CSV table of C-alpha atoms and ligand atoms in Angstrom, one decimal:
chain,number,residue,atom,x,y,z
A,1,MET,CA,-35.1,-4.2,-29.1
A,2,ASP,CA,-32.5,-6.8,-29.1
A,3,GLY,CA,-32.7,-8.5,-25.7
A,4,SER,CA,-28.9,-8.8,-25.2
A,5,LYS,CA,-28.5,-5.0,-25.1
A,6,ARG,CA,-30.7,-5.1,-21.8
A,7,ARG,CA,-28.3,-7.9,-20.2
A,8,GLY,CA,-26.0,-7.5,-17.4
A,9,GLN,CA,-26.8,-6.7,-14.0
A,10,PRO,CA,-25.1,-3.4,-12.4
A,11,ILE,CA,-22.9,-4.0,-9.3
A,12,ARG,CA,-24.3,-1.9,-6.7
A,13,GLY,CA,-21.5,0.5,-5.4
A,14,LEU,CA,-19.1,-1.1,-7.4
A,15,GLU,CA,-18.3,-3.3,-4.7
A,16,GLY,CA,-15.5,-5.8,-5.3
A,17,VAL,CA,-15.0,-4.4,-8.7
A,18,VAL,CA,-11.4,-4.1,-9.5
A,19,ALA,CA,-11.4,-0.6,-11.8
A,20,ALA,CA,-7.7,0.2,-11.7
A,21,GLU,CA,-4.2,-1.1,-11.1
A,22,THR,CA,-2.1,0.4,-8.6
A,23,SER,CA,1.3,0.2,-6.8
A,24,LEU,CA,0.4,3.2,-4.5
A,25,SER,CA,-1.5,1.6,-1.7
A,26,PHE,CA,-3.1,-1.6,-0.8
A,27,VAL,CA,-5.9,-1.9,1.8
A,28,ASP,CA,-5.8,-5.7,3.3
A,29,ALA,CA,-9.4,-6.1,4.2
A,30,ASP,CA,-9.3,-9.5,6.1
A,31,ASN,CA,-6.1,-8.7,8.1
A,32,GLY,CA,-6.8,-4.9,8.8
A,33,LYS,CA,-3.8,-3.8,7.1
A,34,LEU,CA,-2.6,-0.8,5.1
A,35,TYR,CA,0.4,-0.5,2.9
A,36,TYR,CA,1.9,2.4,1.2
A,37,ARG,CA,4.3,1.3,-1.7
A,38,GLY,CA,4.9,-2.3,0.1
A,39,TYR,CA,5.4,-1.0,3.6
A,40,ASP,CA,2.9,-2.0,6.2
A,41,ILE,CA,1.6,1.4,7.8
A,42,ASP,CA,2.8,0.0,11.1
A,43,GLU,CA,6.5,0.3,9.8
A,44,LEU,CA,5.8,3.8,8.8
A,45,ALA,CA,3.3,5.5,11.4
A,46,GLY,CA,5.3,7.5,14.1
A,47,ARG,CA,8.6,6.8,12.2
A,48,VAL,CA,8.2,9.1,9.0
A,49,CYS,CA,7.4,12.4,8.6
A,50,PHE,CA,4.6,13.5,6.2
A,51,GLU,CA,7.2,14.5,3.4
A,52,GLU,CA,8.8,11.0,3.6
A,53,ALA,CA,5.2,9.4,3.0
A,54,VAL,CA,4.6,11.8,0.2
A,55,HIS,CA,8.0,11.1,-1.4
A,56,LEU,CA,7.3,7.5,-1.1
A,57,LEU,CA,4.1,7.9,-2.7
A,58,TRP,CA,5.2,9.9,-5.5
A,59,THR,CA,8.5,8.2,-6.3
A,60,GLY,CA,8.1,4.7,-4.9
A,61,SER,CA,11.0,5.1,-2.2
A,62,LEU,CA,11.7,6.7,0.8
A,63,PRO,CA,13.9,9.9,0.8
A,64,SER,CA,17.4,10.3,1.4
A,65,ARG,CA,18.1,13.2,4.0
A,66,GLY,CA,19.0,15.5,1.2
A,67,CYS,CA,16.1,14.5,-0.8
A,68,LEU,CA,13.6,15.2,2.1
A,69,GLU,CA,15.2,18.5,2.6
A,70,GLU,CA,14.6,19.4,-0.8
A,71,LEU,CA,11.1,18.3,-1.0
A,72,ARG,CA,10.4,19.9,2.4
A,73,SER,CA,11.9,23.3,0.9
A,74,GLU,CA,9.9,23.1,-2.3
A,75,LEU,CA,6.6,22.4,-0.4
A,76,ILE,CA,7.3,25.2,2.0
A,77,ALA,CA,8.1,27.7,-1.0
A,78,ASP,CA,4.9,26.6,-2.7
A,79,MET,CA,2.7,27.7,0.0
A,80,ARG,CA,2.0,31.1,-1.3
A,81,LEU,CA,-1.3,32.0,-3.1
A,82,PRO,CA,-1.8,34.4,-6.1
A,83,GLN,CA,-3.4,37.5,-4.5
A,84,GLN,CA,-6.4,36.9,-6.5
A,85,VAL,CA,-7.1,33.4,-4.9
A,86,TYR,CA,-6.3,34.9,-1.6
A,87,GLU,CA,-9.0,37.6,-2.1
A,88,MET,CA,-11.4,35.1,-3.3
A,89,ILE,CA,-11.2,33.2,-0.2
A,90,ARG,CA,-11.4,36.5,1.8
A,91,LEU,CA,-14.5,37.4,-0.1
A,92,ALA,CA,-16.4,33.9,0.3
A,93,PRO,CA,-19.5,34.0,2.4
A,94,PRO,CA,-18.6,33.4,6.2
A,95,SER,CA,-21.4,30.8,6.3
A,96,ALA,CA,-19.8,28.9,3.3
A,97,ASP,CA,-18.7,25.2,4.1
A,98,PRO,CA,-14.7,25.5,4.3
A,99,MET,CA,-14.6,22.3,1.9
A,100,VAL,CA,-16.7,24.4,-0.7
A,101,VAL,CA,-14.5,27.4,-0.3
A,102,LEU,CA,-11.4,24.9,-0.7
A,103,ARG,CA,-12.6,23.4,-3.5
A,104,THR,CA,-13.4,26.7,-5.3
A,105,ALA,CA,-10.1,28.1,-4.7
A,106,ILE,CA,-8.2,25.1,-6.1
A,107,SER,CA,-10.5,25.6,-9.3
A,108,ALA,CA,-9.4,29.2,-9.2
A,109,LEU,CA,-5.8,28.2,-8.8
A,110,ASP,CA,-6.0,26.4,-12.2
A,111,LEU,CA,-6.2,30.0,-13.7
A,112,PHE,CA,-3.0,31.2,-12.4
A,113,ASP,CA,-0.7,28.0,-12.4
A,114,PRO,CA,2.1,28.3,-14.6
A,115,ASP,CA,1.5,24.7,-15.9
A,116,THR,CA,-2.2,24.8,-16.5
A,117,GLY,CA,-3.0,22.7,-19.8
A,118,ARG,CA,0.2,20.6,-19.4
A,119,ASN,CA,-0.1,17.1,-18.5
A,120,THR,CA,3.5,15.7,-18.6
A,121,GLU,CA,4.9,14.0,-15.7
A,122,ALA,CA,7.3,17.0,-14.9
A,123,ALA,CA,4.4,19.3,-15.2
A,124,ASN,CA,2.3,16.9,-13.0
A,125,LEU,CA,5.1,16.7,-10.4
A,126,ARG,CA,5.2,20.6,-10.2
A,127,LYS,CA,1.6,21.0,-10.1
A,128,GLY,CA,1.4,18.5,-7.4
A,129,LYS,CA,3.7,20.1,-5.1
A,130,ARG,CA,2.0,23.2,-5.5
A,131,LEU,CA,-1.3,21.9,-4.9
A,132,LEU,CA,-0.3,20.1,-2.0
A,133,ALA,CA,1.3,23.1,-0.5
A,134,GLN,CA,-1.8,25.5,-1.5
A,135,VAL,CA,-4.4,23.4,-0.3
A,136,ALA,CA,-2.6,23.6,3.1
A,137,THR,CA,-2.4,27.4,2.9
A,138,ILE,CA,-6.0,27.7,1.8
A,139,VAL,CA,-7.2,26.0,4.5
A,140,ALA,CA,-5.2,27.8,7.2
A,141,SER,CA,-5.7,31.1,5.7
A,142,LEU,CA,-9.5,30.6,5.7
A,143,HIS,CA,-9.5,29.8,9.2
A,144,GLN,CA,-7.3,32.7,10.4
A,145,LEU,CA,-9.4,35.2,8.3
A,146,ARG,CA,-12.7,34.0,9.7
A,147,SER,CA,-11.5,34.0,13.2
A,148,GLY,CA,-10.1,37.4,12.9
A,149,GLY,CA,-6.4,36.2,13.2
A,150,ALA,CA,-3.4,37.2,11.2
A,151,VAL,CA,-2.8,35.3,7.9
A,152,ARG,CA,0.8,33.7,8.6
A,153,SER,CA,3.3,32.9,5.9
A,154,ALA,CA,5.0,29.5,6.2
A,155,ASP,CA,8.1,29.4,8.5
A,156,ARG,CA,11.3,27.8,7.0
A,157,SER,CA,12.5,26.6,10.4
A,158,LEU,CA,9.3,24.2,10.7
A,159,ASP,CA,8.4,21.1,8.5
A,160,PHE,CA,5.3,20.6,6.6
A,161,ALA,CA,3.2,19.5,9.5
A,162,GLY,CA,4.5,22.1,11.7
A,163,ASN,CA,3.7,24.7,9.0
A,164,VAL,CA,0.2,23.6,8.7
A,165,LEU,CA,-0.6,23.8,12.4
A,166,TYR,CA,1.4,27.2,12.8
A,167,MET,CA,-0.5,28.8,9.9
A,168,PHE,CA,-3.9,27.4,11.2
A,169,LEU,CA,-3.6,28.1,14.8
A,170,GLY,CA,-1.7,31.2,14.5
A,171,ARG,CA,1.0,29.9,17.0
A,172,GLU,CA,3.9,27.4,16.8
A,173,PRO,CA,2.6,24.0,17.9
A,174,GLU,CA,3.9,22.1,20.8
A,175,GLU,CA,6.4,19.3,19.7
A,176,PHE,CA,3.8,16.6,20.8
A,177,GLU,CA,1.0,18.4,19.0
A,178,ARG,CA,3.2,18.5,15.9
A,179,SER,CA,4.1,14.9,16.0
A,180,VAL,CA,0.6,13.6,16.5
A,181,PHE,CA,-0.5,15.7,13.6
A,182,ASP,CA,2.2,14.8,11.3
A,183,THR,CA,1.4,11.1,11.7
A,184,LEU,CA,-2.3,12.0,11.5
A,185,LEU,CA,-1.3,13.2,8.0
A,186,VAL,CA,0.7,10.1,7.0
A,187,LEU,CA,-2.3,8.0,8.1
A,188,HIS,CA,-4.5,10.0,5.6
A,189,ALA,CA,-2.3,10.1,2.8
A,190,ASP,CA,-3.8,7.4,0.5
A,191,HIS,CA,-6.3,4.5,0.9
A,192,GLY,CA,-6.5,2.4,-2.4
A,193,LEU,CA,-9.4,3.3,-4.5
A,194,ALA,CA,-11.3,5.3,-2.1
A,195,ALA,CA,-14.2,7.2,-3.7
A,196,SER,CA,-12.4,10.5,-3.9
A,197,THR,CA,-9.5,8.9,-5.5
A,198,PHE,CA,-11.5,7.2,-8.2
A,199,ALA,CA,-13.1,10.2,-8.8
A,200,ALA,CA,-9.7,11.9,-9.3
A,201,ARG,CA,-8.8,9.3,-11.7
A,202,VAL,CA,-12.1,9.1,-13.5
A,203,THR,CA,-11.5,12.8,-14.2
A,204,VAL,CA,-7.9,12.7,-15.5
A,205,SER,CA,-8.6,9.6,-17.7
A,206,THR,CA,-10.5,12.2,-20.0
A,207,LEU,CA,-7.1,13.8,-20.2
A,208,ALA,CA,-8.6,16.7,-18.0
A,209,GLY,CA,-5.5,18.2,-15.8
A,210,MET,CA,-4.8,17.9,-12.2
A,211,HIS,CA,-6.5,20.9,-10.8
A,212,SER,CA,-9.8,19.2,-12.2
A,213,ALA,CA,-9.1,15.6,-10.6
A,214,ILE,CA,-8.2,17.6,-7.2
A,215,CYS,CA,-11.4,19.4,-7.3
A,216,ALA,CA,-13.4,16.1,-8.2
A,217,GLY,CA,-11.6,14.4,-5.2
A,218,LEU,CA,-12.7,17.6,-2.9
A,219,ALA,CA,-16.2,17.4,-4.0
A,220,ASN,CA,-16.2,13.7,-3.4
A,221,LEU,CA,-14.5,13.4,-0.1
A,222,ASN,CA,-17.1,16.2,1.6
A,223,GLY,CA,-19.8,13.7,1.3
A,224,PRO,CA,-20.7,12.2,5.0
A,225,LEU,CA,-20.3,8.5,3.8
A,226,HIS,CA,-16.7,9.3,3.2
A,227,GLY,CA,-14.4,12.3,4.6
A,228,GLY,CA,-17.3,14.3,5.6
A,229,ALA,CA,-17.9,11.7,8.3
A,230,ASN,CA,-15.4,13.4,10.7
A,231,ARG,CA,-17.3,16.2,11.1
A,232,LYS,CA,-20.3,14.3,11.9
A,233,VAL,CA,-18.8,12.5,14.4
A,234,ILE,CA,-18.3,15.3,16.6
A,235,GLU,CA,-21.5,16.7,16.2
A,236,MET,CA,-23.0,13.4,17.2
A,237,LEU,CA,-20.6,13.4,20.3
A,238,GLU,CA,-21.6,16.8,21.6
A,239,GLU,CA,-25.3,16.0,21.2
A,240,ILE,CA,-24.7,12.6,23.2
A,241,GLY,CA,-22.9,14.7,26.0
A,242,GLY,CA,-22.0,12.1,28.4
A,243,PRO,CA,-21.3,8.3,28.5
A,244,GLU,CA,-24.3,7.3,30.3
A,245,ARG,CA,-26.6,8.8,27.3
A,246,VAL,CA,-24.7,6.8,24.9
A,247,GLU,CA,-26.9,3.7,24.9
A,248,ALA,CA,-30.3,5.3,24.6
A,249,TYR,CA,-28.7,7.3,21.7
A,250,ILE,CA,-27.2,4.6,19.7
A,251,ASP,CA,-29.9,2.5,20.1
A,252,GLY,CA,-32.5,5.0,19.0
A,253,MET,CA,-30.6,5.6,16.0
A,254,LEU,CA,-30.2,1.9,14.9
A,255,ALA,CA,-33.9,1.6,15.7
A,256,ARG,CA,-34.4,4.0,13.2
A,257,GLY,CA,-32.2,2.6,10.7
A,258,GLN,CA,-29.5,5.5,10.7
A,259,ARG,CA,-26.0,5.3,10.1
A,260,ILE,CA,-23.3,5.7,13.2
A,261,MET,CA,-21.1,8.2,11.6
A,262,GLY,CA,-17.3,7.2,11.8
A,263,PHE,CA,-18.2,3.5,11.6
A,264,GLY,CA,-18.0,0.6,9.0
A,265,HIS,CA,-16.0,0.4,5.9
A,266,ARG,CA,-16.5,-0.9,2.5
A,267,ILE,CA,-13.3,-2.8,2.4
A,268,TYR,CA,-12.4,-3.4,6.1
A,269,LYS,CA,-14.2,-6.1,7.6
A,270,THR,CA,-11.9,-5.9,10.6
A,271,GLN,CA,-10.4,-3.2,12.5
A,272,ASP,CA,-9.2,-0.3,10.3
A,273,PRO,CA,-5.3,0.0,11.3
A,274,ARG,CA,-5.5,3.9,11.2
A,275,SER,CA,-8.1,4.1,14.0
A,276,ARG,CA,-5.8,2.3,16.6
A,277,TYR,CA,-3.3,5.2,16.4
A,278,LEU,CA,-5.8,7.6,16.2
A,279,ARG,CA,-7.4,6.2,19.3
A,280,ARG,CA,-4.0,6.2,21.2
A,281,PHE,CA,-3.3,9.9,20.2
A,282,ALA,CA,-6.9,10.8,21.3
A,283,GLU,CA,-6.2,9.2,24.8
A,284,GLU,CA,-2.9,11.1,24.9
A,285,LEU,CA,-3.6,14.5,24.0
A,286,PRO,CA,-4.9,16.7,26.9
A,287,ARG,CA,-8.4,17.5,26.5
A,288,ARG,CA,-9.8,20.7,26.3
A,289,GLU,CA,-11.7,22.3,29.2
A,290,GLY,CA,-15.2,21.1,29.3
A,291,ARG,CA,-14.6,18.6,26.5
A,292,GLU,CA,-13.3,15.8,28.9
A,293,ASP,CA,-16.3,13.8,28.2
A,294,LEU,CA,-15.7,13.4,24.5
A,295,LEU,CA,-13.1,10.6,24.7
A,296,ALA,CA,-15.3,8.4,27.3
A,297,VAL,CA,-18.4,8.9,25.1
A,298,SER,CA,-16.5,7.7,22.1
A,299,SER,CA,-15.2,4.6,23.9
A,300,ARG,CA,-18.7,3.5,25.2
A,301,ILE,CA,-20.0,3.9,21.3
A,302,GLU,CA,-17.0,2.1,20.0
A,303,SER,CA,-18.0,-1.0,22.4
A,304,LEU,CA,-21.7,-0.6,21.9
A,305,VAL,CA,-21.7,-0.3,18.2
A,306,TYR,CA,-19.6,-3.4,18.1
A,307,GLU,CA,-21.7,-5.2,20.3
A,308,ARG,CA,-24.8,-4.3,18.4
A,309,LYS,CA,-23.6,-4.4,14.6
A,310,GLY,CA,-20.3,-6.0,14.8
A,311,ILE,CA,-18.5,-3.0,13.0
A,312,TYR,CA,-15.3,-1.1,14.0
A,313,PRO,CA,-14.7,2.6,14.1
A,314,ASN,CA,-12.8,3.7,10.7
A,315,VAL,CA,-10.2,6.6,10.3
A,316,ASP,CA,-12.9,9.3,10.9
A,317,PHE,CA,-14.1,8.5,14.2
A,318,TYR,CA,-11.2,8.9,16.2
A,319,SER,CA,-9.7,11.8,13.9
A,320,ALA,CA,-12.5,13.8,15.2
A,321,THR,CA,-11.7,13.7,18.9
A,322,VAL,CA,-7.5,14.1,18.0
A,323,GLN,CA,-8.4,17.1,16.0
A,324,GLU,CA,-10.7,18.6,18.4
A,325,ALA,CA,-8.0,18.1,21.0
A,326,LEU,CA,-5.7,19.8,18.7
A,327,GLY,CA,-7.8,22.9,18.7
A,328,ILE,CA,-9.1,22.5,15.3
A,329,PRO,CA,-12.9,23.5,14.8
A,330,LYS,CA,-15.1,20.9,13.7
A,331,GLU,CA,-16.0,22.8,10.3
A,332,TYR,CA,-12.1,22.3,9.2
A,333,PHE,CA,-12.0,18.4,10.1
A,334,THR,CA,-12.5,17.4,6.4
A,335,CYS,CA,-10.3,20.0,5.2
A,336,ILE,CA,-7.4,18.5,7.2
A,337,PHE,CA,-8.3,15.3,5.9
A,338,ALA,CA,-8.1,16.7,2.2
A,339,VAL,CA,-4.7,18.3,3.0
A,340,ALA,CA,-3.2,14.9,3.7
A,341,ARG,CA,-5.3,13.2,1.0
A,342,THR,CA,-4.0,15.6,-1.9
A,343,ALA,CA,-0.7,13.7,-1.6
A,344,GLY,CA,-2.7,10.5,-2.6
A,345,TRP,CA,-4.9,12.1,-5.4
A,346,VAL,CA,-1.8,13.6,-6.8
A,347,ALA,CA,0.0,10.0,-7.0
A,348,HIS,CA,-2.9,8.5,-8.3
A,349,VAL,CA,-3.3,11.3,-11.1
A,350,MET,CA,0.4,10.8,-12.0
A,351,GLU,CA,-0.2,6.8,-12.0
A,352,GLN,CA,-3.2,7.2,-14.3
A,353,PHE,CA,-1.7,9.5,-16.7
A,354,ARG,CA,1.2,6.9,-17.1
A,355,ASP,CA,-0.9,4.4,-18.4
A,356,ASN,CA,-4.3,6.0,-19.3
A,357,ARG,CA,-7.4,4.6,-20.8
A,358,LEU,CA,-10.8,6.6,-20.6
A,359,ILE,CA,-12.5,5.2,-17.6
A,360,ARG,CA,-16.0,4.8,-19.0
A,361,PRO,CA,-18.1,1.9,-17.7
A,362,THR,CA,-21.4,1.1,-18.9
A,363,SER,CA,-25.2,1.1,-17.3
A,364,LYS,CA,-28.1,-1.3,-17.3
A,365,TYR,CA,-30.7,0.7,-18.8
A,366,ILE,CA,-34.1,0.4,-17.1
A,367,GLY,CA,-36.0,3.0,-18.8
A,368,GLY,CA,-38.8,2.3,-22.0
A,369,PHE,CA,-38.2,1.4,-25.6
A,370,ASP,CA,-40.4,2.2,-28.6
A,371,LYS,CA,-42.3,5.2,-27.5
A,372,THR,CA,-44.0,7.2,-30.3
A,373,PHE,CA,-43.2,10.6,-30.6
A,374,VAL,CA,-45.6,13.5,-29.9
A,375,PRO,CA,-45.1,16.9,-31.5
A,376,ILE,CA,-45.1,19.6,-29.0
A,377,GLY,CA,-48.4,21.3,-30.0
A,378,ASP,CA,-50.1,17.8,-29.5
A,379,ARG,CA,-48.9,17.2,-25.9
A,380,GLY,CA,-51.8,18.7,-23.9
B,1,ACO,N1,-23.9,2.5,11.2
B,1,ACO,C1,-24.6,1.6,11.0
B,1,ACO,N2,-24.8,0.4,10.3
B,1,ACO,C2,-23.9,0.5,9.5
B,1,ACO,C3,-22.9,1.5,9.3
B,1,ACO,C4,-22.9,2.4,10.4
B,1,ACO,N3,-21.9,3.3,10.1
B,1,ACO,N4,-22.1,1.0,8.4
B,1,ACO,C5,-22.6,-0.4,7.8
B,1,ACO,N5,-23.5,-0.5,8.4
B,1,ACO,C6,-24.2,-1.9,8.4
B,1,ACO,C7,-25.5,-1.3,7.3
B,1,ACO,O1,-26.8,-1.0,7.9
B,1,ACO,C8,-25.7,-3.0,6.8
B,1,ACO,O2,-26.2,-3.7,7.8
B,1,ACO,P1,-27.5,-4.8,7.2
B,1,ACO,O3,-26.8,-5.8,6.3
B,1,ACO,O4,-27.9,-5.3,8.7
B,1,ACO,O5,-28.5,-3.9,6.4
B,1,ACO,C9,-24.2,-3.5,6.7
B,1,ACO,O6,-23.7,-2.9,7.8
B,1,ACO,C10,-23.6,-3.4,5.3
B,1,ACO,O7,-23.6,-2.0,5.3
B,1,ACO,P2,-23.4,-1.6,3.7
B,1,ACO,O8,-24.2,0.0,3.5
B,1,ACO,O9,-23.6,-2.5,2.5
B,1,ACO,O10,-21.9,-1.1,3.9
B,1,ACO,P3,-21.3,-0.1,2.6
B,1,ACO,O11,-19.8,-1.0,2.3
B,1,ACO,O12,-21.9,0.2,1.5
B,1,ACO,O13,-20.9,1.2,3.5
B,1,ACO,C11,-20.0,3.0,4.6
B,1,ACO,C12,-19.7,1.7,4.0
B,1,ACO,C13,-20.5,3.9,3.7
B,1,ACO,C14,-18.5,3.4,4.9
B,1,ACO,C15,-20.8,2.7,5.8
B,1,ACO,O14,-20.1,1.8,6.7
B,1,ACO,C16,-21.2,4.1,6.4
B,1,ACO,O15,-22.4,4.5,6.0
B,1,ACO,N6,-20.7,4.4,7.5
B,1,ACO,C17,-20.8,5.7,8.0
B,1,ACO,C18,-20.1,6.8,7.4
B,1,ACO,C19,-18.7,6.9,7.7
B,1,ACO,O16,-18.3,6.8,8.8
B,1,ACO,N7,-17.9,7.1,6.4
B,1,ACO,C20,-16.6,7.3,6.6
B,1,ACO,C21,-16.1,5.9,5.8
B,1,ACO,S1,-14.0,5.9,5.9
B,1,ACO,C22,-13.6,7.2,4.7
B,1,ACO,O17,-14.4,7.5,3.8
B,1,ACO,C23,-12.6,7.7,5.1
């Protein structure tokens, strides 16, 4: 075997590899900044609603009032599910992970989508709107079905964030809850070439369709090293119980070489700008009865992990306490992340289609060569 074929060192985890060109979002690792289409997230957070962020990501510009109203009403109209998909959600085993139900339902939606098999820009935009709206409806309906509540239809008087909370919680949210949730969605909408976004882009680079890409994104996001971390965070906070137990717990984990969920990031080497907002919301939202200690435990973990490892909380750490305070059960935390990130995945899918080349890296082969074939009868 020619030695040249074995050369080339793999880059573990593709760290530092530039795998795509994008004009959608930029993660400034050194300065701890995030940009959507050139706007610093600090310019946008709390000043734009989720639909404005979606418009920005999908078209490159912030919408006029008229365009915003149009997008909002299209999204609300699209918050309906085919009866078969609704039935599928209803029949899912009660113990199934909501993210798995969501992924399966999105796969099923491909069977009924009027644009299935069409990958034009216009078809992708229509599919993107439907998917964003339907992801929200699936998550909300699943929770209502499982908790014995009534499945709600979207309410035209509410915006996207208000509708997600309304359909999910089964009651109209307070304005403060709605606005916190709206900003949480904005903060989660896109984040450069995150693992799930890369998975979505790889999927459509074969010219597979948008539903397949969103399924790939969902499957990828659910892992605890990515969006699945927010659920693990709340489990850790619950297990610790009180601030006085943080030190022993965290030191024990670090001594065993375990990862502290909600900390560290492949790109940011300083504070994650999203976590600043989420920490503030976690402090401002009223804590539910019996859950007052969660925030004190979180703050103590934050300072201790920085002391011990020099790493900061990522978006998942305080998103857990914010979602908990909003009354969202922990098994849905990653689904809520997915609602927001669908906006980013859709934008990346459209961008990938505009200038596609099959994404197909290579590997360093470390198996053997020149083995002698043994017929099945002689293999012992
Ligand atoms: N807890 C403890 N130590 C950590 C953590 C953590 N959460 N994150 C990184 N480190 C340490 C590693 O042990 C390593 O230390 P060492 O050099 O002394 O061995 C060093 O930091 C570098 O770690 P890597 O694994 O090389 O960092 P990588 O870039 O591969 O990991 C990741 C990034 C996966 C996010 C990691 O920080 C992690 O596992 N975090 C916990 C899971 C999590 O919160 N994921 C959500 C990320 S944000 C998002 O996806 C939305």
